[in-house]
Each structure stands twice: as C-alpha cells, then as structure tokens.
mmCIF file with all atom_site columns, C-alpha atoms in Angstrom:
data_model
loop_
_atom_site.group_PDB
_atom_site.id
_atom_site.type_symbol
_atom_site.label_atom_id
_atom_site.label_alt_id
_atom_site.label_comp_id
_atom_site.label_asym_id
_atom_site.label_entity_id
_atom_site.label_seq_id
_atom_site.pdbx_PDB_ins_code
_atom_site.Cartn_x
_atom_site.Cartn_y
_atom_site.Cartn_z
_atom_site.occupancy
_atom_site.B_iso_or_equiv
_atom_site.pdbx_formal_charge
_atom_site.auth_seq_id
_atom_site.auth_comp_id
_atom_site.auth_asym_id
_atom_site.auth_atom_id
_atom_site.pdbx_PDB_model_num
ATOM 1   C CA . MET A 1 1   ? 102.281 70.693  88.153  1.00 0.00 ? 1   MET A CA 1
ATOM 2   C CA . ALA A 1 2   ? 103.366 70.100  91.266  1.00 0.00 ? 2   ALA A CA 1
ATOM 3   C CA . ARG A 1 3   ? 103.617 73.393  93.793  1.00 0.00 ? 3   ARG A CA 1
ATOM 4   C CA . PRO A 1 4   ? 106.929 75.050  93.599  1.00 0.00 ? 4   PRO A CA 1
ATOM 5   C CA . ARG A 1 5   ? 109.066 75.828  96.637  1.00 0.00 ? 5   ARG A CA 1
ATOM 6   C CA . THR A 1 6   ? 108.013 78.961  98.085  1.00 0.00 ? 6   THR A CA 1
ATOM 7   C CA . ARG A 1 7   ? 110.327 81.031  96.602  1.00 0.00 ? 7   ARG A CA 1
ATOM 8   C CA . ASP A 1 8   ? 110.078 79.827  93.308  1.00 0.00 ? 8   ASP A CA 1
ATOM 9   C CA . TYR A 1 9   ? 106.643 80.413  93.319  1.00 0.00 ? 9   TYR A CA 1
ATOM 10  C CA . ASP A 1 10  ? 106.632 84.145  94.553  1.00 0.00 ? 10  ASP A CA 1
ATOM 11  C CA . GLU A 1 11  ? 109.312 84.229  91.610  1.00 0.00 ? 11  GLU A CA 1
ATOM 12  C CA . LEU A 1 12  ? 107.606 83.096  89.050  1.00 0.00 ? 12  LEU A CA 1
ATOM 13  C CA . ARG A 1 13  ? 104.584 84.427  90.195  1.00 0.00 ? 13  ARG A CA 1
ATOM 14  C CA . ARG A 1 14  ? 105.807 88.002  89.967  1.00 0.00 ? 14  ARG A CA 1
ATOM 15  C CA . ASP A 1 15  ? 107.931 87.317  86.665  1.00 0.00 ? 15  ASP A CA 1
ATOM 16  C CA . LEU A 1 16  ? 104.469 86.726  85.503  1.00 0.00 ? 16  LEU A CA 1
ATOM 17  C CA . LEU A 1 17  ? 102.774 89.720  86.381  1.00 0.00 ? 17  LEU A CA 1
ATOM 18  C CA . ASP A 1 18  ? 105.245 92.155  85.633  1.00 0.00 ? 18  ASP A CA 1
ATOM 19  C CA . ALA A 1 19  ? 105.786 90.064  81.828  1.00 0.00 ? 19  ALA A CA 1
ATOM 20  C CA . ALA A 1 20  ? 101.808 90.436  81.836  1.00 0.00 ? 20  ALA A CA 1
ATOM 21  C CA . GLY A 1 21  ? 101.784 94.758  82.609  1.00 0.00 ? 21  GLY A CA 1
ATOM 22  C CA . ARG A 1 22  ? 105.060 94.795  80.091  1.00 0.00 ? 22  ARG A CA 1
ATOM 23  C CA . LEU A 1 23  ? 102.547 93.259  77.291  1.00 0.00 ? 23  LEU A CA 1
ATOM 24  C CA . LEU A 1 24  ? 99.453  94.849  78.068  1.00 0.00 ? 24  LEU A CA 1
ATOM 25  C CA . ALA A 1 25  ? 101.238 98.018  78.169  1.00 0.00 ? 25  ALA A CA 1
ATOM 26  C CA . GLN A 1 26  ? 103.485 97.748  74.821  1.00 0.00 ? 26  GLN A CA 1
ATOM 27  C CA . GLU A 1 27  ? 101.256 96.071  72.719  1.00 0.00 ? 27  GLU A CA 1
ATOM 28  C CA . GLY A 1 28  ? 97.576  96.506  74.357  1.00 0.00 ? 28  GLY A CA 1
ATOM 29  C CA . PRO A 1 29  ? 94.822  93.499  75.486  1.00 0.00 ? 29  PRO A CA 1
ATOM 30  C CA . GLN A 1 30  ? 95.105  91.541  72.469  1.00 0.00 ? 30  GLN A CA 1
ATOM 31  C CA . ALA A 1 31  ? 98.888  90.733  73.503  1.00 0.00 ? 31  ALA A CA 1
ATOM 32  C CA . LEU A 1 32  ? 98.049  89.301  76.970  1.00 0.00 ? 32  LEU A CA 1
ATOM 33  C CA . SER A 1 33  ? 96.927  85.409  76.407  1.00 0.00 ? 33  SER A CA 1
ATOM 34  C CA . THR A 1 34  ? 97.664  82.912  78.686  1.00 0.00 ? 34  THR A CA 1
ATOM 35  C CA . ARG A 1 35  ? 99.559  81.499  76.015  1.00 0.00 ? 35  ARG A CA 1
ATOM 36  C CA . ARG A 1 36  ? 101.667 84.498  75.327  1.00 0.00 ? 36  ARG A CA 1
ATOM 37  C CA . LEU A 1 37  ? 102.593 84.826  78.850  1.00 0.00 ? 37  LEU A CA 1
ATOM 38  C CA . ALA A 1 38  ? 103.854 81.591  79.476  1.00 0.00 ? 38  ALA A CA 1
ATOM 39  C CA . GLN A 1 39  ? 105.958 82.174  76.427  1.00 0.00 ? 39  GLN A CA 1
ATOM 40  C CA . GLU A 1 40  ? 107.429 85.198  77.870  1.00 0.00 ? 40  GLU A CA 1
ATOM 41  C CA . VAL A 1 41  ? 108.307 84.329  81.249  1.00 0.00 ? 41  VAL A CA 1
ATOM 42  C CA . GLY A 1 42  ? 109.506 80.619  79.690  1.00 0.00 ? 42  GLY A CA 1
ATOM 43  C CA . THR A 1 43  ? 106.705 78.764  82.020  1.00 0.00 ? 43  THR A CA 1
ATOM 44  C CA . SER A 1 44  ? 103.214 76.266  80.956  1.00 0.00 ? 44  SER A CA 1
ATOM 45  C CA . THR A 1 45  ? 100.331 78.055  80.451  1.00 0.00 ? 45  THR A CA 1
ATOM 46  C CA . THR A 1 46  ? 98.668  75.230  83.042  1.00 0.00 ? 46  THR A CA 1
ATOM 47  C CA . ALA A 1 47  ? 101.385 77.492  85.630  1.00 0.00 ? 47  ALA A CA 1
ATOM 48  C CA . VAL A 1 48  ? 100.005 80.159  84.768  1.00 0.00 ? 48  VAL A CA 1
ATOM 49  C CA . TYR A 1 49  ? 96.392  78.895  85.847  1.00 0.00 ? 49  TYR A CA 1
ATOM 50  C CA . ASN A 1 50  ? 97.540  77.751  88.952  1.00 0.00 ? 50  ASN A CA 1
ATOM 51  C CA . LEU A 1 51  ? 98.339  80.954  90.151  1.00 0.00 ? 51  LEU A CA 1
ATOM 52  C CA . PHE A 1 52  ? 95.754  82.864  88.595  1.00 0.00 ? 52  PHE A CA 1
ATOM 53  C CA . GLY A 1 53  ? 92.960  80.512  87.439  1.00 0.00 ? 53  GLY A CA 1
ATOM 54  C CA . ASP A 1 54  ? 91.868  82.451  84.636  1.00 0.00 ? 54  ASP A CA 1
ATOM 55  C CA . LYS A 1 55  ? 92.316  85.802  83.146  1.00 0.00 ? 55  LYS A CA 1
ATOM 56  C CA . ALA A 1 56  ? 90.112  87.649  84.949  1.00 0.00 ? 56  ALA A CA 1
ATOM 57  C CA . GLY A 1 57  ? 92.312  86.378  87.701  1.00 0.00 ? 57  GLY A CA 1
ATOM 58  C CA . LEU A 1 58  ? 95.396  87.665  86.492  1.00 0.00 ? 58  LEU A CA 1
ATOM 59  C CA . LEU A 1 59  ? 94.355  91.095  86.023  1.00 0.00 ? 59  LEU A CA 1
ATOM 60  C CA . ARG A 1 60  ? 92.741  91.554  89.708  1.00 0.00 ? 60  ARG A CA 1
ATOM 61  C CA . ALA A 1 61  ? 96.301  90.137  91.154  1.00 0.00 ? 61  ALA A CA 1
ATOM 62  C CA . MET A 1 62  ? 98.203  92.610  88.737  1.00 0.00 ? 62  MET A CA 1
ATOM 63  C CA . PHE A 1 63  ? 95.723  95.267  90.604  1.00 0.00 ? 63  PHE A CA 1
ATOM 64  C CA . LEU A 1 64  ? 96.666  94.330  93.635  1.00 0.00 ? 64  LEU A CA 1
ATOM 65  C CA . GLU A 1 65  ? 100.728 93.968  93.490  1.00 0.00 ? 65  GLU A CA 1
ATOM 66  C CA . GLY A 1 66  ? 100.812 97.795  91.728  1.00 0.00 ? 66  GLY A CA 1
ATOM 67  C CA . PHE A 1 67  ? 99.297  98.684  95.317  1.00 0.00 ? 67  PHE A CA 1
ATOM 68  C CA . ALA A 1 68  ? 100.965 96.367  97.565  1.00 0.00 ? 68  ALA A CA 1
ATOM 69  C CA . ARG A 1 69  ? 103.653 97.864  95.766  1.00 0.00 ? 69  ARG A CA 1
ATOM 70  C CA . LEU A 1 70  ? 103.134 101.301 95.947  1.00 0.00 ? 70  LEU A CA 1
ATOM 71  C CA . ALA A 1 71  ? 102.269 100.174 100.204 1.00 0.00 ? 71  ALA A CA 1
ATOM 72  C CA . ASP A 1 72  ? 105.989 98.905  99.950  1.00 0.00 ? 72  ASP A CA 1
ATOM 73  C CA . ALA A 1 73  ? 107.287 102.328 98.847  1.00 0.00 ? 73  ALA A CA 1
ATOM 74  C CA . PHE A 1 74  ? 104.843 104.116 101.383 1.00 0.00 ? 74  PHE A CA 1
ATOM 75  C CA . ALA A 1 75  ? 105.771 102.243 103.807 1.00 0.00 ? 75  ALA A CA 1
ATOM 76  C CA . ALA A 1 76  ? 109.510 103.377 104.205 1.00 0.00 ? 76  ALA A CA 1
ATOM 77  C CA . VAL A 1 77  ? 108.445 107.559 104.007 1.00 0.00 ? 77  VAL A CA 1
ATOM 78  C CA . PRO A 1 78  ? 109.298 108.537 107.763 1.00 0.00 ? 78  PRO A CA 1
ATOM 79  C CA . THR A 1 79  ? 105.709 109.255 110.345 1.00 0.00 ? 79  THR A CA 1
ATOM 80  C CA . ASP A 1 80  ? 107.684 110.674 113.107 1.00 0.00 ? 80  ASP A CA 1
ATOM 81  C CA . GLY A 1 81  ? 109.810 113.921 110.955 1.00 0.00 ? 81  GLY A CA 1
ATOM 82  C CA . ASP A 1 82  ? 108.200 116.955 110.452 1.00 0.00 ? 82  ASP A CA 1
ATOM 83  C CA . PRO A 1 83  ? 104.833 116.886 109.372 1.00 0.00 ? 83  PRO A CA 1
ATOM 84  C CA . GLU A 1 84  ? 104.628 118.503 106.051 1.00 0.00 ? 84  GLU A CA 1
ATOM 85  C CA . ALA A 1 85  ? 108.115 116.961 105.110 1.00 0.00 ? 85  ALA A CA 1
ATOM 86  C CA . ASP A 1 86  ? 106.701 113.189 105.374 1.00 0.00 ? 86  ASP A CA 1
ATOM 87  C CA . LEU A 1 87  ? 103.424 114.615 103.731 1.00 0.00 ? 87  LEU A CA 1
ATOM 88  C CA . MET A 1 88  ? 106.290 115.763 100.422 1.00 0.00 ? 88  MET A CA 1
ATOM 89  C CA . ALA A 1 89  ? 107.929 113.022 101.046 1.00 0.00 ? 89  ALA A CA 1
ATOM 90  C CA . LEU A 1 90  ? 105.052 110.522 100.706 1.00 0.00 ? 90  LEU A CA 1
ATOM 91  C CA . GLY A 1 91  ? 104.352 112.277 97.796  1.00 0.00 ? 91  GLY A CA 1
ATOM 92  C CA . GLN A 1 92  ? 108.003 111.705 95.764  1.00 0.00 ? 92  GLN A CA 1
ATOM 93  C CA . ALA A 1 93  ? 107.437 107.750 96.581  1.00 0.00 ? 93  ALA A CA 1
ATOM 94  C CA . TYR A 1 94  ? 104.289 107.652 94.747  1.00 0.00 ? 94  TYR A CA 1
ATOM 95  C CA . ARG A 1 95  ? 106.289 109.104 92.068  1.00 0.00 ? 95  ARG A CA 1
ATOM 96  C CA . ALA A 1 96  ? 108.834 106.751 92.584  1.00 0.00 ? 96  ALA A CA 1
ATOM 97  C CA . ALA A 1 97  ? 106.259 103.690 92.394  1.00 0.00 ? 97  ALA A CA 1
ATOM 98  C CA . ALA A 1 98  ? 104.831 105.032 89.755  1.00 0.00 ? 98  ALA A CA 1
ATOM 99  C CA . LEU A 1 99  ? 108.382 105.521 87.300  1.00 0.00 ? 99  LEU A CA 1
ATOM 100 C CA . ALA A 1 100 ? 109.241 101.767 88.641  1.00 0.00 ? 100 ALA A CA 1
ATOM 101 C CA . ASN A 1 101 ? 106.096 100.106 87.739  1.00 0.00 ? 101 ASN A CA 1
ATOM 102 C CA . PRO A 1 102 ? 104.603 102.113 84.882  1.00 0.00 ? 102 PRO A CA 1
ATOM 103 C CA . HIS A 1 103 ? 103.275 98.280  83.414  1.00 0.00 ? 103 HIS A CA 1
ATOM 104 C CA . LEU A 1 104 ? 100.629 98.017  86.531  1.00 0.00 ? 104 LEU A CA 1
ATOM 105 C CA . TYR A 1 105 ? 99.949  101.706 86.631  1.00 0.00 ? 105 TYR A CA 1
ATOM 106 C CA . GLU A 1 106 ? 97.636  102.184 83.874  1.00 0.00 ? 106 GLU A CA 1
ATOM 107 C CA . LEU A 1 107 ? 95.828  99.113  85.247  1.00 0.00 ? 107 LEU A CA 1
ATOM 108 C CA . MET A 1 108 ? 95.817  100.173 88.892  1.00 0.00 ? 108 MET A CA 1
ATOM 109 C CA . PHE A 1 109 ? 94.066  103.983 87.942  1.00 0.00 ? 109 PHE A CA 1
ATOM 110 C CA . GLY A 1 110 ? 92.922  103.906 84.371  1.00 0.00 ? 110 GLY A CA 1
ATOM 111 C CA . ARG A 1 111 ? 90.567  101.198 82.264  1.00 0.00 ? 111 ARG A CA 1
ATOM 112 C CA . PRO A 1 112 ? 93.214  99.905  79.446  1.00 0.00 ? 112 PRO A CA 1
ATOM 113 C CA . ILE A 1 113 ? 90.798  96.568  79.087  1.00 0.00 ? 113 ILE A CA 1
ATOM 114 C CA . ALA A 1 114 ? 87.339  97.351  79.240  1.00 0.00 ? 114 ALA A CA 1
ATOM 115 C CA . ASP A 1 115 ? 85.189  94.403  80.773  1.00 0.00 ? 115 ASP A CA 1
ATOM 116 C CA . PHE A 1 116 ? 88.178  94.466  83.657  1.00 0.00 ? 116 PHE A CA 1
ATOM 117 C CA . ARG A 1 117 ? 86.601  96.072  87.044  1.00 0.00 ? 117 ARG A CA 1
ATOM 118 C CA . PRO A 1 118 ? 88.035  95.346  90.747  1.00 0.00 ? 118 PRO A CA 1
ATOM 119 C CA . ASP A 1 119 ? 85.780  93.536  93.344  1.00 0.00 ? 119 ASP A CA 1
ATOM 120 C CA . GLU A 1 120 ? 84.969  95.407  96.326  1.00 0.00 ? 120 GLU A CA 1
ATOM 121 C CA . ALA A 1 121 ? 87.216  92.660  97.980  1.00 0.00 ? 121 ALA A CA 1
ATOM 122 C CA . ALA A 1 122 ? 90.011  94.367  95.829  1.00 0.00 ? 122 ALA A CA 1
ATOM 123 C CA . LEU A 1 123 ? 88.406  97.782  96.272  1.00 0.00 ? 123 LEU A CA 1
ATOM 124 C CA . ALA A 1 124 ? 88.685  97.087  100.706 1.00 0.00 ? 124 ALA A CA 1
ATOM 125 C CA . GLN A 1 125 ? 92.032  95.524  99.782  1.00 0.00 ? 125 GLN A CA 1
ATOM 126 C CA . ILE A 1 126 ? 93.603  98.617  97.927  1.00 0.00 ? 126 ILE A CA 1
ATOM 127 C CA . GLN A 1 127 ? 91.926  101.217 100.607 1.00 0.00 ? 127 GLN A CA 1
ATOM 128 C CA . GLY A 1 128 ? 95.180  101.244 103.209 1.00 0.00 ? 128 GLY A CA 1
ATOM 129 C CA . THR A 1 129 ? 97.323  103.115 100.342 1.00 0.00 ? 129 THR A CA 1
ATOM 130 C CA . PHE A 1 130 ? 94.630  106.336 100.825 1.00 0.00 ? 130 PHE A CA 1
ATOM 131 C CA . ASP A 1 131 ? 94.630  105.904 103.953 1.00 0.00 ? 131 ASP A CA 1
ATOM 132 C CA . THR A 1 132 ? 98.149  106.332 105.060 1.00 0.00 ? 132 THR A CA 1
ATOM 133 C CA . LEU A 1 133 ? 98.304  109.734 102.460 1.00 0.00 ? 133 LEU A CA 1
ATOM 134 C CA . ILE A 1 134 ? 94.883  110.563 105.512 1.00 0.00 ? 134 ILE A CA 1
ATOM 135 C CA . ARG A 1 135 ? 97.426  110.341 108.209 1.00 0.00 ? 135 ARG A CA 1
ATOM 136 C CA . ALA A 1 136 ? 99.381  112.580 107.530 1.00 0.00 ? 136 ALA A CA 1
ATOM 137 C CA . VAL A 1 137 ? 97.347  115.003 105.910 1.00 0.00 ? 137 VAL A CA 1
ATOM 138 C CA . ALA A 1 138 ? 96.173  115.263 109.251 1.00 0.00 ? 138 ALA A CA 1
ATOM 139 C CA . ARG A 1 139 ? 99.447  115.342 110.855 1.00 0.00 ? 139 ARG A CA 1
ATOM 140 C CA . CYS A 1 140 ? 99.675  118.646 109.229 1.00 0.00 ? 140 CYS A CA 1
ATOM 141 C CA . ILE A 1 141 ? 96.451  119.716 110.552 1.00 0.00 ? 141 ILE A CA 1
ATOM 142 C CA . ASP A 1 142 ? 96.229  118.398 113.940 1.00 0.00 ? 142 ASP A CA 1
ATOM 143 C CA . SER A 1 143 ? 100.478 120.261 114.308 1.00 0.00 ? 143 SER A CA 1
ATOM 144 C CA . GLY A 1 144 ? 98.889  123.392 112.581 1.00 0.00 ? 144 GLY A CA 1
ATOM 145 C CA . ARG A 1 145 ? 100.464 123.653 109.548 1.00 0.00 ? 145 ARG A CA 1
ATOM 146 C CA . PHE A 1 146 ? 97.950  123.049 107.515 1.00 0.00 ? 146 PHE A CA 1
ATOM 147 C CA . ALA A 1 147 ? 93.959  124.909 107.888 1.00 0.00 ? 147 ALA A CA 1
ATOM 148 C CA . PRO A 1 148 ? 91.210  122.933 109.543 1.00 0.00 ? 148 PRO A CA 1
ATOM 149 C CA . ALA A 1 149 ? 89.903  120.875 107.037 1.00 0.00 ? 149 ALA A CA 1
ATOM 150 C CA . ASP A 1 150 ? 88.498  117.452 106.674 1.00 0.00 ? 150 ASP A CA 1
ATOM 151 C CA . PRO A 1 151 ? 91.555  115.668 106.022 1.00 0.00 ? 151 PRO A CA 1
ATOM 152 C CA . HIS A 1 152 ? 89.910  113.233 103.739 1.00 0.00 ? 152 HIS A CA 1
ATOM 153 C CA . ASP A 1 153 ? 89.041  115.953 101.506 1.00 0.00 ? 153 ASP A CA 1
ATOM 154 C CA . VAL A 1 154 ? 92.848  117.515 101.262 1.00 0.00 ? 154 VAL A CA 1
ATOM 155 C CA . ALA A 1 155 ? 94.018  114.259 100.374 1.00 0.00 ? 155 ALA A CA 1
ATOM 156 C CA . ALA A 1 156 ? 92.052  113.894 97.955  1.00 0.00 ? 156 ALA A CA 1
ATOM 157 C CA . HIS A 1 157 ? 93.368  116.878 96.121  1.00 0.00 ? 157 HIS A CA 1
ATOM 158 C CA . LEU A 1 158 ? 96.759  116.000 96.898  1.00 0.00 ? 158 LEU A CA 1
ATOM 159 C CA . ASN A 1 159 ? 96.725  112.561 95.578  1.00 0.00 ? 159 ASN A CA 1
ATOM 160 C CA . ALA A 1 160 ? 94.723  113.954 92.399  1.00 0.00 ? 160 ALA A CA 1
ATOM 161 C CA . LEU A 1 161 ? 97.543  116.298 91.894  1.00 0.00 ? 161 LEU A CA 1
ATOM 162 C CA . ALA A 1 162 ? 99.959  113.105 92.546  1.00 0.00 ? 162 ALA A CA 1
ATOM 163 C CA . HIS A 1 163 ? 98.556  110.737 90.010  1.00 0.00 ? 163 HIS A CA 1
ATOM 164 C CA . GLY A 1 164 ? 97.966  113.724 87.511  1.00 0.00 ? 164 GLY A CA 1
ATOM 165 C CA . LEU A 1 165 ? 101.765 113.954 87.707  1.00 0.00 ? 165 LEU A CA 1
ATOM 166 C CA . ALA A 1 166 ? 102.150 110.597 87.420  1.00 0.00 ? 166 ALA A CA 1
ATOM 167 C CA . SER A 1 167 ? 100.835 110.039 84.418  1.00 0.00 ? 167 SER A CA 1
ATOM 168 C CA . LEU A 1 168 ? 101.897 112.819 82.826  1.00 0.00 ? 168 LEU A CA 1
ATOM 169 C CA . GLU A 1 169 ? 105.309 111.706 83.584  1.00 0.00 ? 169 GLU A CA 1
ATOM 170 C CA . LEU A 1 170 ? 105.527 108.530 82.408  1.00 0.00 ? 170 LEU A CA 1
ATOM 171 C CA . LEU A 1 171 ? 103.624 110.179 79.016  1.00 0.00 ? 171 LEU A CA 1
ATOM 172 C CA . GLY A 1 172 ? 106.864 112.102 79.088  1.00 0.00 ? 172 GLY A CA 1
ATOM 173 C CA . SER A 1 173 ? 105.219 115.197 78.377  1.00 0.00 ? 173 SER A CA 1
ATOM 174 C CA . LEU A 1 174 ? 106.670 116.559 82.225  1.00 0.00 ? 174 LEU A CA 1
ATOM 175 C CA . GLY A 1 175 ? 110.003 116.617 79.691  1.00 0.00 ? 175 GLY A CA 1
ATOM 176 C CA . PRO A 1 176 ? 113.489 114.981 81.266  1.00 0.00 ? 176 PRO A CA 1
ATOM 177 C CA . ARG A 1 177 ? 114.511 114.084 84.718  1.00 0.00 ? 177 ARG A CA 1
ATOM 178 C CA . PRO A 1 178 ? 115.338 117.390 85.752  1.00 0.00 ? 178 PRO A CA 1
ATOM 179 C CA . GLN A 1 179 ? 112.207 119.313 84.316  1.00 0.00 ? 179 GLN A CA 1
ATOM 180 C CA . ALA A 1 180 ? 109.988 116.380 85.813  1.00 0.00 ? 180 ALA A CA 1
ATOM 181 C CA . ASP A 1 181 ? 111.169 116.937 89.246  1.00 0.00 ? 181 ASP A CA 1
ATOM 182 C CA . ARG A 1 182 ? 110.744 121.093 89.537  1.00 0.00 ? 182 ARG A CA 1
ATOM 183 C CA . HIS A 1 183 ? 107.119 120.289 87.975  1.00 0.00 ? 183 HIS A CA 1
ATOM 184 C CA . TRP A 1 184 ? 107.270 118.148 91.057  1.00 0.00 ? 184 TRP A CA 1
ATOM 185 C CA . ARG A 1 185 ? 108.581 120.682 93.338  1.00 0.00 ? 185 ARG A CA 1
ATOM 186 C CA . ILE A 1 186 ? 106.670 123.105 92.402  1.00 0.00 ? 186 ILE A CA 1
ATOM 187 C CA . SER A 1 187 ? 103.141 121.547 92.121  1.00 0.00 ? 187 SER A CA 1
ATOM 188 C CA . LEU A 1 188 ? 103.467 119.899 95.134  1.00 0.00 ? 188 LEU A CA 1
ATOM 189 C CA . GLU A 1 189 ? 104.896 122.974 97.119  1.00 0.00 ? 189 GLU A CA 1
ATOM 190 C CA . ALA A 1 190 ? 101.915 125.651 95.478  1.00 0.00 ? 190 ALA A CA 1
ATOM 191 C CA . ALA A 1 191 ? 99.393  122.721 97.099  1.00 0.00 ? 191 ALA A CA 1
ATOM 192 C CA . PHE A 1 192 ? 101.062 123.032 100.591 1.00 0.00 ? 192 PHE A CA 1
ATOM 193 C CA . ARG A 1 193 ? 100.666 126.558 100.325 1.00 0.00 ? 193 ARG A CA 1
ATOM 194 C CA . GLY A 1 194 ? 97.534  126.662 99.444  1.00 0.00 ? 194 GLY A CA 1
ATOM 195 C CA . HIS A 1 195 ? 96.055  124.450 102.524 1.00 0.00 ? 195 HIS A CA 1
ATOM 196 C CA . HIS A 1 196 ? 98.571  126.250 105.116 1.00 0.00 ? 196 HIS A CA 1
ATOM 197 C CA . ALA A 1 197 ? 96.709  128.378 108.106 1.00 0.00 ? 197 ALA A CA 1
ATOM 198 C CA . THR A 1 198 ? 96.380  131.827 108.195 1.00 0.00 ? 198 THR A CA 1
ATOM 199 C CA . MET A 1 199 ? 98.544  132.595 110.972 1.00 0.00 ? 199 MET A CA 1
ATOM 200 C CA . PRO A 1 200 ? 97.013  135.252 113.103 1.00 0.00 ? 200 PRO A CA 1
ATOM 201 C CA . GLY A 1 201 ? 97.907  138.722 111.608 1.00 0.00 ? 201 GLY A CA 1
ATOM 202 C CA . SER A 1 202 ? 98.461  137.024 108.420 1.00 0.00 ? 202 SER A CA 1
ATOM 203 C CA . PRO A 1 203 ? 97.055  139.091 105.261 1.00 0.00 ? 203 PRO A CA 1
#
C-alpha cells in the first residue's frame, strides 16, 4: 500500500482507532479483528497492518490515543488564574474527555482485553496527564488554598474521584445530565474542602 499523504494518513489512523474503540465497547474483544475493522472504515487489512503492525500494536495505539485526547483537553485549561478554579476546570476537562471518548475510556483505565498490558514506554508517555494534575494541586498548596501535603498524594485522591465519577456517568449511573452535573460539582467541592488549609483561629 502506498503511503497516503500526511492528512489522509492521520485521518485514516484516527478513523481506525475510533472504529476499533466502538467495536470493543459495543461488541466486545471478539469483534476486534483486523478484517472487521477494515470493513468498518472502508479500507484494506493491509492498511491496518501498515499503520499498527498487529492487534497488539492497534491496542497500544488506542490506549495512547485516549490519553493524547485527554492531554489535549488538559492543555486547554488555564494555569495562571485562580488555582482552585483552575483545578476544578481540570476536573471538568477530564469529564469532558471521557464523555467525548467513551469508546477509548475503558481501555485507558480498565482491562477489557485480558492480555493487553501497556508497556513501560507507553506508561511513560502518558505520565504527563497525571503530572498536569500534580502541578495544579501544587499551585493550590503553594497559594495556601490547600493544606500542606504531598501534591502527588492529593492528586491521586482527586484522580480516583474523577475516575469513579466518569466511570459511573458513562454507565448512566449518575442520572440525566443535570443530575450528573450536580454530582460532579458537589463531589469535587467536598473533596476540595477536605484539602483546604485551616485558617488561623478556625475551629
């Protein structure tokens, strides 16, 4: 297969990753074959192999693509405004990325395919998303909004909360959108209050 122009290459790659994610989410691992994927996108199996090598390469690319989209969502969040507001916006960016890419979310954070494990290089590549959260937490601590603590520990807590909320929302367990909005707001606000610094004279 002749290598397409750059735009065609990128578009085909994205279409294949999205189609693979939908097949996995809607029909399970057994549906994720090279032939079926090629049919879904209207390309050849050769194109799939040229882009990803094999099924393991496809899964790795899906995993990394999900985190790349999450990183893009994080990159749009301000880092020079009110530290706590910026951290809240980061939580909402996480939610938006999950809702926009539900077909990739489970592979990013779950194990829908038992024998898929991201390698060390892939794990190193996605570390930047968590580092972004750590930096946002550190700003809250450094500004005195949050009590002194290890930013990594606080980030791990907030990450677990956001992941749980996103997973429940994707399952429909948080109710309709207004109700889900409320759950996100009160949960994040309560978590933030738990990390607030105690002001002098406060009980």
